Short mmCIF file of C-alpha atoms in Angstrom, two decimals:
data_model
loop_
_atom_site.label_atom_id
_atom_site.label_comp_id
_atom_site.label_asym_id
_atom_site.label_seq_id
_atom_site.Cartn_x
_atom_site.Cartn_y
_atom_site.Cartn_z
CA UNK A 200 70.34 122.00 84.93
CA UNK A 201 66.35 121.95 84.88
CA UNK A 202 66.88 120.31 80.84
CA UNK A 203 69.48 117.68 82.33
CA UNK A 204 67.17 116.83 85.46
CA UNK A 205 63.87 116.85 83.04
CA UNK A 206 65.57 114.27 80.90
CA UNK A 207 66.88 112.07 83.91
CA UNK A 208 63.28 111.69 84.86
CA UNK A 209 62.51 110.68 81.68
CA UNK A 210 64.91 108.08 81.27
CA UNK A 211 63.91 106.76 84.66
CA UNK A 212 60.61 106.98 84.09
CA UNK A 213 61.07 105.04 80.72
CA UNK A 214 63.28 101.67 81.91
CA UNK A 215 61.10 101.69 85.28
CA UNK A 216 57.23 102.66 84.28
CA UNK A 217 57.10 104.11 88.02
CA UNK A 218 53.06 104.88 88.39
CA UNK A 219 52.23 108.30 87.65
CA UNK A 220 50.72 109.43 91.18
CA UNK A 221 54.88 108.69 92.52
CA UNK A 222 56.05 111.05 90.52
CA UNK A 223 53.07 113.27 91.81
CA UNK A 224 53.89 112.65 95.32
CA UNK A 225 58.00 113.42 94.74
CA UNK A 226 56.77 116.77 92.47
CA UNK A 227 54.86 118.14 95.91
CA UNK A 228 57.44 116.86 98.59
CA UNK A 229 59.96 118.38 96.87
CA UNK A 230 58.59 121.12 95.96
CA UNK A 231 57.42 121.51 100.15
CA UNK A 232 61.41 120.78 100.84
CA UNK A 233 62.32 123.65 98.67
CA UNK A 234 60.43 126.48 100.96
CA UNK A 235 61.28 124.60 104.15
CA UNK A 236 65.02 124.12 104.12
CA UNK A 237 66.45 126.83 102.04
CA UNK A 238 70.14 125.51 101.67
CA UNK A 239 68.55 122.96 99.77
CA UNK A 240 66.89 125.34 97.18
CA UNK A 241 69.09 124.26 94.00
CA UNK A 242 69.20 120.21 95.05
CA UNK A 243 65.36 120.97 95.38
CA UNK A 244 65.03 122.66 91.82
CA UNK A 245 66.88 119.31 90.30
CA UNK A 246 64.43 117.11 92.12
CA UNK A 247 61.35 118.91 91.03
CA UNK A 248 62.45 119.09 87.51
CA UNK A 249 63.06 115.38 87.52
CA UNK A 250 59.64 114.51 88.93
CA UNK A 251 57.95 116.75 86.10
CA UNK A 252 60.37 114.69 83.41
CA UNK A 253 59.07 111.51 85.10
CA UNK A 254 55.42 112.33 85.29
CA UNK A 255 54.98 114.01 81.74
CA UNK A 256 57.23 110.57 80.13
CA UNK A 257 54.30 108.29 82.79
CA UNK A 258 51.58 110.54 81.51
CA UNK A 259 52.54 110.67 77.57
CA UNK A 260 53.01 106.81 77.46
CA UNK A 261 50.98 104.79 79.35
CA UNK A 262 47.93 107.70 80.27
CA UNK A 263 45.38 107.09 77.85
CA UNK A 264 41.80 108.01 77.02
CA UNK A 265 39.03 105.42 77.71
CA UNK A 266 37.94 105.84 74.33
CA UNK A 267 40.97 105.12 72.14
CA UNK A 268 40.77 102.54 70.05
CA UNK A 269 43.93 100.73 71.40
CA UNK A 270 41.36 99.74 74.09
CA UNK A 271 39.25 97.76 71.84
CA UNK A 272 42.52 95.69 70.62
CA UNK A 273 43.02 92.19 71.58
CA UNK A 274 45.82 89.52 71.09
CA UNK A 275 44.11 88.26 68.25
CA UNK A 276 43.32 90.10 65.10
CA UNK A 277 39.63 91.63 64.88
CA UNK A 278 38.24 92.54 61.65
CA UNK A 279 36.09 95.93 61.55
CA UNK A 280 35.84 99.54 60.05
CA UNK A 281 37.54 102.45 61.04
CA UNK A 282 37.11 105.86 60.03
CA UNK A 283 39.15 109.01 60.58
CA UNK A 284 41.67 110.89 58.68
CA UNK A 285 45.37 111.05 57.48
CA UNK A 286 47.66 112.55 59.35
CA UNK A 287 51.45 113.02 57.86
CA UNK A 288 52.59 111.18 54.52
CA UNK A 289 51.33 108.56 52.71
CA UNK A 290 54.26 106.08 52.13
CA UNK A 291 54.75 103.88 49.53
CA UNK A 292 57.31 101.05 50.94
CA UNK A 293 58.80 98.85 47.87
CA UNK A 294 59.73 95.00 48.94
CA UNK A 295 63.00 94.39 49.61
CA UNK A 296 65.15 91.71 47.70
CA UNK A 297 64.66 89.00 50.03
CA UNK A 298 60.94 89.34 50.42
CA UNK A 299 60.75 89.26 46.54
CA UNK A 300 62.56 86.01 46.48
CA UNK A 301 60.44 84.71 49.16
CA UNK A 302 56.87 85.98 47.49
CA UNK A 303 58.18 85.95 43.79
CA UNK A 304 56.33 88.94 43.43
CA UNK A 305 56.83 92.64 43.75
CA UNK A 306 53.96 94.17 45.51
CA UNK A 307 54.60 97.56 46.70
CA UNK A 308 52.78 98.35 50.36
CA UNK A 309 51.82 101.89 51.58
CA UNK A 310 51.86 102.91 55.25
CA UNK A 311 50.30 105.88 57.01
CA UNK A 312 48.86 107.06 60.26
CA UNK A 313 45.19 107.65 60.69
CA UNK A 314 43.43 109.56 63.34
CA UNK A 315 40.42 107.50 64.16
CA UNK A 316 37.12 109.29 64.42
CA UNK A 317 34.71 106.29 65.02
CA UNK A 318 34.73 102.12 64.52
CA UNK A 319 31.89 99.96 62.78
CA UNK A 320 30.07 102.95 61.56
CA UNK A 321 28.65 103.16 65.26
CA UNK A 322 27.54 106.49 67.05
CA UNK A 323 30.02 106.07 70.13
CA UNK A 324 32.83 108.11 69.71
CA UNK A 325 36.10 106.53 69.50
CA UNK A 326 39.62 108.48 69.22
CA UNK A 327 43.45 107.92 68.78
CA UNK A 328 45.41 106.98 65.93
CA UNK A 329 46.64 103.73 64.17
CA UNK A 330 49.37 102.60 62.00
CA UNK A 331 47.75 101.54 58.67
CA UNK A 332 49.41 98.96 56.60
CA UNK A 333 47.58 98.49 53.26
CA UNK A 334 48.89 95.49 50.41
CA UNK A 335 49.26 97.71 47.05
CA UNK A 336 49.21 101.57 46.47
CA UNK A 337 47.14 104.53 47.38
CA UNK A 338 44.48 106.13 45.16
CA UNK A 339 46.70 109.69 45.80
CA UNK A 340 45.13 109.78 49.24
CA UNK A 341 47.23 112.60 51.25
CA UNK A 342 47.09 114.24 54.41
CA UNK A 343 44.08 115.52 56.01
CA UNK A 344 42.29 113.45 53.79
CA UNK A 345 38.90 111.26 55.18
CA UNK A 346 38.68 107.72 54.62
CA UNK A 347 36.41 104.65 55.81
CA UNK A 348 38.49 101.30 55.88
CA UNK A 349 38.15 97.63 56.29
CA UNK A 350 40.58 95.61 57.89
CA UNK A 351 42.18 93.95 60.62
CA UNK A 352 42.83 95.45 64.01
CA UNK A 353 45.97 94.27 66.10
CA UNK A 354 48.10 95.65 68.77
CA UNK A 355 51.51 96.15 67.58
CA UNK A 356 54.06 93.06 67.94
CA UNK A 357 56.14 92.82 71.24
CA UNK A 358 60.03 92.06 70.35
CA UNK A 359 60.19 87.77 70.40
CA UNK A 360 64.55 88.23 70.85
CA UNK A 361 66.85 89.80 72.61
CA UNK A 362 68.60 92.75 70.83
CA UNK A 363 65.16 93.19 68.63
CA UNK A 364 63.74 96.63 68.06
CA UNK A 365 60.92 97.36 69.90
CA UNK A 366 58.36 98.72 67.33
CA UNK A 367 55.76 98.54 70.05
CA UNK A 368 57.23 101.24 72.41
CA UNK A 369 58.52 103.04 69.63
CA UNK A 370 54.54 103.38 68.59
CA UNK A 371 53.58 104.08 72.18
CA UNK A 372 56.00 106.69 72.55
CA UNK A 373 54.17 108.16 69.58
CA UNK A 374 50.96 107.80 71.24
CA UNK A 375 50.07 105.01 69.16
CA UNK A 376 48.57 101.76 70.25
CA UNK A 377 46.96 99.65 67.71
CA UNK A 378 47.96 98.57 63.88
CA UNK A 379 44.98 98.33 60.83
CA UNK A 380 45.91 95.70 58.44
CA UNK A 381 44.07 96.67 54.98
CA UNK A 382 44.57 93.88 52.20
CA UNK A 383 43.65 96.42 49.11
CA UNK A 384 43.12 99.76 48.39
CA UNK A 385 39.48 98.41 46.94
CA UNK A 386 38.79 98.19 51.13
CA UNK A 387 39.52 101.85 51.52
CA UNK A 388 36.64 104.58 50.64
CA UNK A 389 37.32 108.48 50.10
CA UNK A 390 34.79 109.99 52.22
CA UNK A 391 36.08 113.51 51.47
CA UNK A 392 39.33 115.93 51.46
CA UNK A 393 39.96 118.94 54.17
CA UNK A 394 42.52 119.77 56.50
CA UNK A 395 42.42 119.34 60.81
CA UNK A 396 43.10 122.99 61.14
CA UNK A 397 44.38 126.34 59.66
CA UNK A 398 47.79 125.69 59.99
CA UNK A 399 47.97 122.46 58.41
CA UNK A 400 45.76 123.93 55.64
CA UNK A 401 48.70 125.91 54.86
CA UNK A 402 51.64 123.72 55.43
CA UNK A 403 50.07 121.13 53.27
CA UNK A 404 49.63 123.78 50.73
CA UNK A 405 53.07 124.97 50.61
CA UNK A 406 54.32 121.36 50.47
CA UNK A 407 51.99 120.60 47.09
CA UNK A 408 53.08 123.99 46.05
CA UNK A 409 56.72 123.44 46.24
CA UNK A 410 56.78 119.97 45.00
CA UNK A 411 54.62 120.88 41.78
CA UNK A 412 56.79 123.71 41.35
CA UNK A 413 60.01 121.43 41.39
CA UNK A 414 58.60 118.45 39.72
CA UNK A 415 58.02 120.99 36.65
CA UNK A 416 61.21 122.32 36.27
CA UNK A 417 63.67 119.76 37.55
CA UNK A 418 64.63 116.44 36.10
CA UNK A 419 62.63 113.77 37.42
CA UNK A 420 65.61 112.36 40.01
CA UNK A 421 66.52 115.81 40.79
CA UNK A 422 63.12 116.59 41.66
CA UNK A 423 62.62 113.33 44.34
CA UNK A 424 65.84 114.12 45.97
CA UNK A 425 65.25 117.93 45.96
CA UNK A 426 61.71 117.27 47.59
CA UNK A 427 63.48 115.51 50.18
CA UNK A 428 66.34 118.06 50.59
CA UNK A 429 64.25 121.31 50.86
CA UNK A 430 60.96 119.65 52.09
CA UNK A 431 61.19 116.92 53.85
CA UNK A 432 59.10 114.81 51.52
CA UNK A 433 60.46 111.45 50.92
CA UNK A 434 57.50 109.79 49.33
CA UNK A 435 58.84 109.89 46.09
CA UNK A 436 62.18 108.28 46.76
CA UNK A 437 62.13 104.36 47.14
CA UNK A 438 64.84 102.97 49.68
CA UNK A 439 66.96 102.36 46.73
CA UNK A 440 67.63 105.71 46.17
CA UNK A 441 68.02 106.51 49.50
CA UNK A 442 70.25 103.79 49.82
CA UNK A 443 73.43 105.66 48.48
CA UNK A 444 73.51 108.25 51.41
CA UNK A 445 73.25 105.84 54.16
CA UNK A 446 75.89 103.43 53.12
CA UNK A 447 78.09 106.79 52.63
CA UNK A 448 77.29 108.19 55.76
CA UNK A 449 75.70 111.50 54.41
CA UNK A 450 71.92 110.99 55.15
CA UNK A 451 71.99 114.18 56.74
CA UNK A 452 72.39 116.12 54.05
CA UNK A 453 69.19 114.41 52.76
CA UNK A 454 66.87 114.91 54.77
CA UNK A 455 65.76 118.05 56.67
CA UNK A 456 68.14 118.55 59.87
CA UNK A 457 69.19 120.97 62.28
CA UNK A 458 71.67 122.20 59.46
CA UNK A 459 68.94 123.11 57.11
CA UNK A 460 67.72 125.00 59.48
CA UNK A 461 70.37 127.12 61.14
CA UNK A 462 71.53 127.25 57.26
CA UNK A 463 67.85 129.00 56.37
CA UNK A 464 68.00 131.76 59.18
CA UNK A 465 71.82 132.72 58.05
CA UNK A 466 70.22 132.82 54.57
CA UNK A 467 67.23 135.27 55.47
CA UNK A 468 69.76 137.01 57.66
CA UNK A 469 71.56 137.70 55.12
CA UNK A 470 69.41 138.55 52.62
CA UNK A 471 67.33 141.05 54.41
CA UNK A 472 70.16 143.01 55.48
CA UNK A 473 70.19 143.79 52.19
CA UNK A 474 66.60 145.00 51.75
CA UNK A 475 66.04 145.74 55.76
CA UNK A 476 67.98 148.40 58.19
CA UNK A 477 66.32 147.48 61.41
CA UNK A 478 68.22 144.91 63.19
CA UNK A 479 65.27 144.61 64.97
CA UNK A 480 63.25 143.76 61.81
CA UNK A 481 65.91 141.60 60.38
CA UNK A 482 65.53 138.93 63.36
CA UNK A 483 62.17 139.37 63.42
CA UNK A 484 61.41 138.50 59.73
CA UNK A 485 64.20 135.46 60.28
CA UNK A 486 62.59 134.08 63.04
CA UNK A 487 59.12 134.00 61.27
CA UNK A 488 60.98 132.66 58.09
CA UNK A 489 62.42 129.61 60.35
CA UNK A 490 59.15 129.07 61.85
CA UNK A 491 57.18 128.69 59.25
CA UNK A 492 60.09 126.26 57.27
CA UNK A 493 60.37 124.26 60.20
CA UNK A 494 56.53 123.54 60.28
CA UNK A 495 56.00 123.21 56.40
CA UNK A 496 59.32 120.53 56.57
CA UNK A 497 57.64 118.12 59.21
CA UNK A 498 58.59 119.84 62.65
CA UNK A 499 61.03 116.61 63.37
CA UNK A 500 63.14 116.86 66.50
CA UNK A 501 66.07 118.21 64.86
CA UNK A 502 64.71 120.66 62.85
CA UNK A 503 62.98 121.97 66.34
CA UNK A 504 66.28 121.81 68.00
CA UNK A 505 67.63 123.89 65.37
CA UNK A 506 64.53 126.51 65.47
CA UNK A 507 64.83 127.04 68.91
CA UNK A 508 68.47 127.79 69.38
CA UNK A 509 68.05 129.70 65.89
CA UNK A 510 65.10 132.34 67.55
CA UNK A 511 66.89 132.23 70.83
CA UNK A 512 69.79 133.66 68.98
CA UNK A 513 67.82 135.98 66.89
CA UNK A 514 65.85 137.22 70.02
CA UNK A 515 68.95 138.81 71.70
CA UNK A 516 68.86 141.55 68.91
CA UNK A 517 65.45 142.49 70.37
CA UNK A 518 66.01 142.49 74.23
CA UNK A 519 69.89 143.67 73.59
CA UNK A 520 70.95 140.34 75.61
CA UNK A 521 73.35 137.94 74.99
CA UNK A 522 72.47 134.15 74.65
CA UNK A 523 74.60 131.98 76.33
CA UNK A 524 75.21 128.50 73.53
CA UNK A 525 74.70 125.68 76.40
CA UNK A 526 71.72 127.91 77.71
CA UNK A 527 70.35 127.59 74.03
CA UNK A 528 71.03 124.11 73.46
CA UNK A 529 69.25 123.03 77.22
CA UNK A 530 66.28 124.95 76.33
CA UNK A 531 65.89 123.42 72.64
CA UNK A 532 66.48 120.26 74.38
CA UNK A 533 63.84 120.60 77.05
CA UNK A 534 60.96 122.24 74.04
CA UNK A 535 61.58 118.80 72.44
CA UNK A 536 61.35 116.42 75.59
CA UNK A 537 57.92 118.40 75.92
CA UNK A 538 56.81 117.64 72.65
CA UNK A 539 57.36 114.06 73.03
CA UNK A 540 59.51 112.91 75.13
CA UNK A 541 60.31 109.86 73.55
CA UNK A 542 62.32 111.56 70.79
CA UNK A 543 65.04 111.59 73.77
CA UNK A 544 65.78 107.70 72.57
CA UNK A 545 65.36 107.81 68.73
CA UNK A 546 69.01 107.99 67.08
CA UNK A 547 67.75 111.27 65.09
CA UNK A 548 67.40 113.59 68.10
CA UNK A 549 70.04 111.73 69.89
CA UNK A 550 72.54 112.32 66.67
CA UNK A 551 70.98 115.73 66.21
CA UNK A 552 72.00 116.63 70.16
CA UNK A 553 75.15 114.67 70.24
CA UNK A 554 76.31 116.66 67.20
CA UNK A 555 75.42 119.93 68.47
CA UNK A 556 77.22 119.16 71.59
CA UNK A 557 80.30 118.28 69.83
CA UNK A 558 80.56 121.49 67.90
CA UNK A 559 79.57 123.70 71.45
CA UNK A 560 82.19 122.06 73.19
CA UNK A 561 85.02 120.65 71.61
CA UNK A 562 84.71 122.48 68.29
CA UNK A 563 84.58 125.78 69.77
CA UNK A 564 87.94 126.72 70.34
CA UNK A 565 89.12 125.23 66.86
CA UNK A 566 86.51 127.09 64.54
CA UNK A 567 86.73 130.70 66.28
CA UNK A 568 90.88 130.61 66.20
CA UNK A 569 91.12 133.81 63.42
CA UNK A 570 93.83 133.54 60.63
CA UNK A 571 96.34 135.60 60.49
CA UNK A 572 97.41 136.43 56.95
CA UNK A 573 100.47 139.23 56.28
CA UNK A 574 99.40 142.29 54.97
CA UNK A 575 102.32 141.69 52.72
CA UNK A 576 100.77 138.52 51.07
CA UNK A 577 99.87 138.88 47.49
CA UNK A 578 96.16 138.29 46.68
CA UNK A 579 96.25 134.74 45.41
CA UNK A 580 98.39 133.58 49.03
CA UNK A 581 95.81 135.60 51.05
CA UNK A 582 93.03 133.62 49.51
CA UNK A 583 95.05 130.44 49.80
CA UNK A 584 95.36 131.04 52.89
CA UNK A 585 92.20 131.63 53.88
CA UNK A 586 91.18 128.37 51.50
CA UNK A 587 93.76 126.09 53.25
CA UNK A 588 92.24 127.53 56.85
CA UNK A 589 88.93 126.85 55.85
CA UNK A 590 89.51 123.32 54.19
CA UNK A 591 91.79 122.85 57.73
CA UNK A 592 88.65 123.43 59.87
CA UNK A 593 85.85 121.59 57.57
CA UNK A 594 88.39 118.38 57.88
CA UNK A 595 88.58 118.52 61.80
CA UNK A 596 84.91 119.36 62.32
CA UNK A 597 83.83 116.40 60.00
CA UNK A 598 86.39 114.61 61.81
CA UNK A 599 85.15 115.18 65.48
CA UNK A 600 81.57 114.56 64.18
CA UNK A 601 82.40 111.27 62.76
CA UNK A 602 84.13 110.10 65.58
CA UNK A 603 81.71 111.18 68.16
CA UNK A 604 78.46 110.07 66.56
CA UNK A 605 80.35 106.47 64.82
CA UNK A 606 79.64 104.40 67.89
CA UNK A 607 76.03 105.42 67.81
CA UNK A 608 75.97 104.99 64.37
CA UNK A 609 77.45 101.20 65.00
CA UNK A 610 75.34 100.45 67.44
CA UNK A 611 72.07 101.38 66.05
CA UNK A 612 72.41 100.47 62.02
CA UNK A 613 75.38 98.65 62.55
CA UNK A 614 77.32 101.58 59.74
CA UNK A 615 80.79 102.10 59.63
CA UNK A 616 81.71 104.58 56.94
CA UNK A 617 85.07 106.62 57.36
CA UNK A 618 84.62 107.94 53.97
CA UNK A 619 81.48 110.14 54.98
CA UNK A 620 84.52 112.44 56.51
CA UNK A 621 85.77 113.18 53.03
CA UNK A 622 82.27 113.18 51.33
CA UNK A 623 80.86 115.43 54.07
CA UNK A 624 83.78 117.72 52.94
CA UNK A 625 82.91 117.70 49.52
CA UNK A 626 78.47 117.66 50.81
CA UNK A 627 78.16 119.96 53.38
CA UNK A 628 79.68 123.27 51.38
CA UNK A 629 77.80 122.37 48.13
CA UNK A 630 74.45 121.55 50.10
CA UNK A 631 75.17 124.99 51.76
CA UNK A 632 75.28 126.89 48.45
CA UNK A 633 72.27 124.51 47.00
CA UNK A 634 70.44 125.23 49.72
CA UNK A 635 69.89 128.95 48.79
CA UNK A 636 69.67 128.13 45.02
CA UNK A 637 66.43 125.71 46.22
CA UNK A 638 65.22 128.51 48.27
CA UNK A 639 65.57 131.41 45.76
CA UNK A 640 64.02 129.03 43.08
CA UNK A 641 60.63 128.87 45.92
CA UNK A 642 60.60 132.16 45.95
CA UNK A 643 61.24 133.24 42.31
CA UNK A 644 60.57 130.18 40.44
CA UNK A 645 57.53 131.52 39.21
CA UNK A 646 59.57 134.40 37.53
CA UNK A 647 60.41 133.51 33.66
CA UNK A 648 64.12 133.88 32.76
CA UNK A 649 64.77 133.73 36.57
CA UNK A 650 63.03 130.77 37.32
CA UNK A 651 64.40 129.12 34.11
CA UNK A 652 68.60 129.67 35.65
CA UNK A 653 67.85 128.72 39.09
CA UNK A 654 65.56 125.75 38.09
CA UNK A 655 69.45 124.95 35.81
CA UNK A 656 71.40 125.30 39.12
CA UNK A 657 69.30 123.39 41.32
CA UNK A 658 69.18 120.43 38.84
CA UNK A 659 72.95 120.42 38.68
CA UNK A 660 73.53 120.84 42.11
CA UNK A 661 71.12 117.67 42.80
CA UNK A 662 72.73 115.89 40.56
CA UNK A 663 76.54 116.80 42.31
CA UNK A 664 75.12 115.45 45.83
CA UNK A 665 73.37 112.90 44.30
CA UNK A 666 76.46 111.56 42.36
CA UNK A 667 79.23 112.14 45.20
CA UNK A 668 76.99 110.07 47.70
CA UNK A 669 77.27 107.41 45.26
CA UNK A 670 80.48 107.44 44.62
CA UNK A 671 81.45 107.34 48.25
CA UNK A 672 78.74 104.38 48.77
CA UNK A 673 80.52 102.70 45.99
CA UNK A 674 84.68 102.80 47.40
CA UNK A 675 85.19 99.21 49.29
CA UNK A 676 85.66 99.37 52.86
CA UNK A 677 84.42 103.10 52.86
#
């Protein structure tokens, strides 16, 4: 109740920008009502919970420092010099073929966020962080890397029709507020390399790690698309290549998602029962294991969705209590609303939610009916059995997924793709089993003859996903 009313005053808060002292005001009368009229204690609890949603969506979005540098931005574009550092990846974005047609040429852009740390070289301190758009590509700048750049300052475009997307709340809601325009990489100086903190010191490690360690053993395809898959890192896939798994309907196995996740704690599980006794030890070694993927991946909304339900699930082992699934999905819901709560209207959370939903409530029943097989049966119609009961269930829950999240699906990227039912069939199984080949390979990659077999199974196993997403991209009216 407290995740559903949290989110209510977000959404209010977000189509009516109600001033932040009103939601201020309803917090403390509400929360005066609750003591004074006790029948009202769980109406009261709603209300409160909705004012908080409210105020933190009123004080995210539109409560800003007086020094960020969205504050210097005007309608018109203002040349000057900003300094700061990276923060995230450093995206190469190729031109698409109607901008090549238009330009004749193929200039490649690059686009990444930096937090600003001072403007025109000046002593006053100035903070917040900008959307850089530089013409050409980066000299292998990365994140937490310092840079001083020239270019031109602009608030982010307002939609000009109806039906548009708004970029410019979609930047606010990331606490962004102003756009750098840098016309060559000759504007941009490398001041010096270092990371914000400890902990990205280490994630950014294991990333360059990981991807040097895949890059040297896989083929160079395999490697981009296993970078993505076990990572998160996308910079070395171009929309084409990407292209494939969206028309098909199968992004998600792509990228990092709530599955990857749940998928990596069932893996550690599993795998230190065989080393471990303790149950005790067991979660708590799984839940540090899904931690510290979830933050090296990106920490993206459905990756935290999946962490928290995963650790709330692990955790009953240690206080010998049960945890209820809606209980588990509310409270993953309401750590992401208070991470940013606009991830509640980006179609990745939403598809992320809507998904887990699905399988909570109307998968439930279908997955957890147990097959009953005659002890009579030889061996092969036992296991065809159980194969025909398991291919039976995948069908249905790819089904019920499709069908619930299609409409979003329509709406947002106007994608209709029945044939992501039978590729997810085919995907979701193989990216479970390549999944803990690309893990083992981190782990024991390093290891000669080892390394050498799992580096062979990973490359085959990219190549699989890679080649069923095109194939399903490829049948007409898929």
């Amino acid at each position: 109740m407290v995740a559903l009313a949290f989110a209510t005053g977000i959404v209010t808060d977000h189509f009516f920008s109600l001033p932040l002292v009103f939601w201020l005001s309803a917090g403390f009368t509400f929360f005066g009502v609750r003591f004074v009229w006790s029948p009202a204690q769980v109406l009261s609890l709603f209300l409160i919970s909705l004012a908080v949603g409210g105020g933190w969506h009123a004080h995210f979005e539109r409560l800003w420092p007086t020094d960020d540098v969205s504050r210097f931005v005007s309608k018109e574009r203002v040349l000057c010099r900003l300094r700061g550092v990276v923060e995230g990846e450093v995206v190469p974005i190729e031109p698409n073929s109607a901008e090549r047609s238009l330009s004749q040429q193929e200039e490649v852009r690059t686009r990444f966020t930096l937090r600003v740390t001072s403007m025109n070289d000046v002593s006053e301190s100035v903070t917040g962080r900008v959307v850089v758009h530089l013409v050409g590509r980066s000299a292998g700048w990365k994140s937490g890397d310092e840079l001083s750049m020239l270019g031109w300052l602009a608030s982010p475009r307002e939609p000009s029709n109806q039906g548009e997307s708004n970029y410019a709340s979609y930047l606010r809601e990331e606490r962004i507020g102003a756009m750098l325009f840098v016309e060559d990489a000759q504007s941009v100086t490398a001041i010096g390399s270092g990371f914000p903190g400890p902990l990205a010191a280490v994630r950014e490690t294991l990333r360059e790690w990981g991807c040097q360690l895949l890059r040297g053993g896989l083929s160079p395809r395999s490697a981009a698309l296993a970078e993505a898959f076990l990572l998160g890192i996308r910079t070395s896939l171009s929309p084409s290549d990407v292209l494939p798994f969206v028309e098909s309907g199968t992004i998600h196995v792509l990228v990092v998602s709530g599955l990857h996740v749940a998928l990596i704690a069932h893996i550690v599980w599993m795998g230190a029962g065989i080393l471990v006794r303790s149950i005790t030890r067991r979660a708590i070694l799984s839940m540090g294991v899904v931690v510290l993927y979830t933050l090296v991946t990106g920490a993206n909304p459905p990756a935290v969705r999946a962490a928290v339900a995963s650790i709330l699930v692990l955790g009953q082992f240690l206080g010998n209590r049960s945890a209820e699934p809606i209980n588990t999905l509310a409270a993953s819901a309401l750590v992401v609303m208070l991470g940013n709560p606009g991830d509640l209207f980006r179609t990745g959370p939403q598809l992320s939610f809507l998904c887990a939903m699905a399988i909570l409530v109307l998968l439930g029943g279908i997955t957890a009916v147990p097959t009953e097989i005659s002890p009579f049966s030889t061996t092969w119609q036992r296991g065809g059995r159980v194969a025909f009961e398991y291919g039976k269930q995948l069908f249905i829950s790819c089904l019920v997924l499709w069908l619930v999240t299609a409409p979003l699906l329509m709406s947002t990227f106007h994608l209709f793709s029945p044939v992501s039912v039978l590729a997810s069939m085919i995907l979701v199984p193989l990216s479970e089993g390549t999944l803990g080949i690309g893990v083992a390979y981190l782990g024991l990659g390093v290891v000669p003859i080892i390394g050498d077999g799992l580096a062979w199974l990973l490359d085959g196993s990219m190549r699989i996903l890679d080649g069923t997403s095109s194939w399903a991209a490829s049948i007409e009216w898929g």
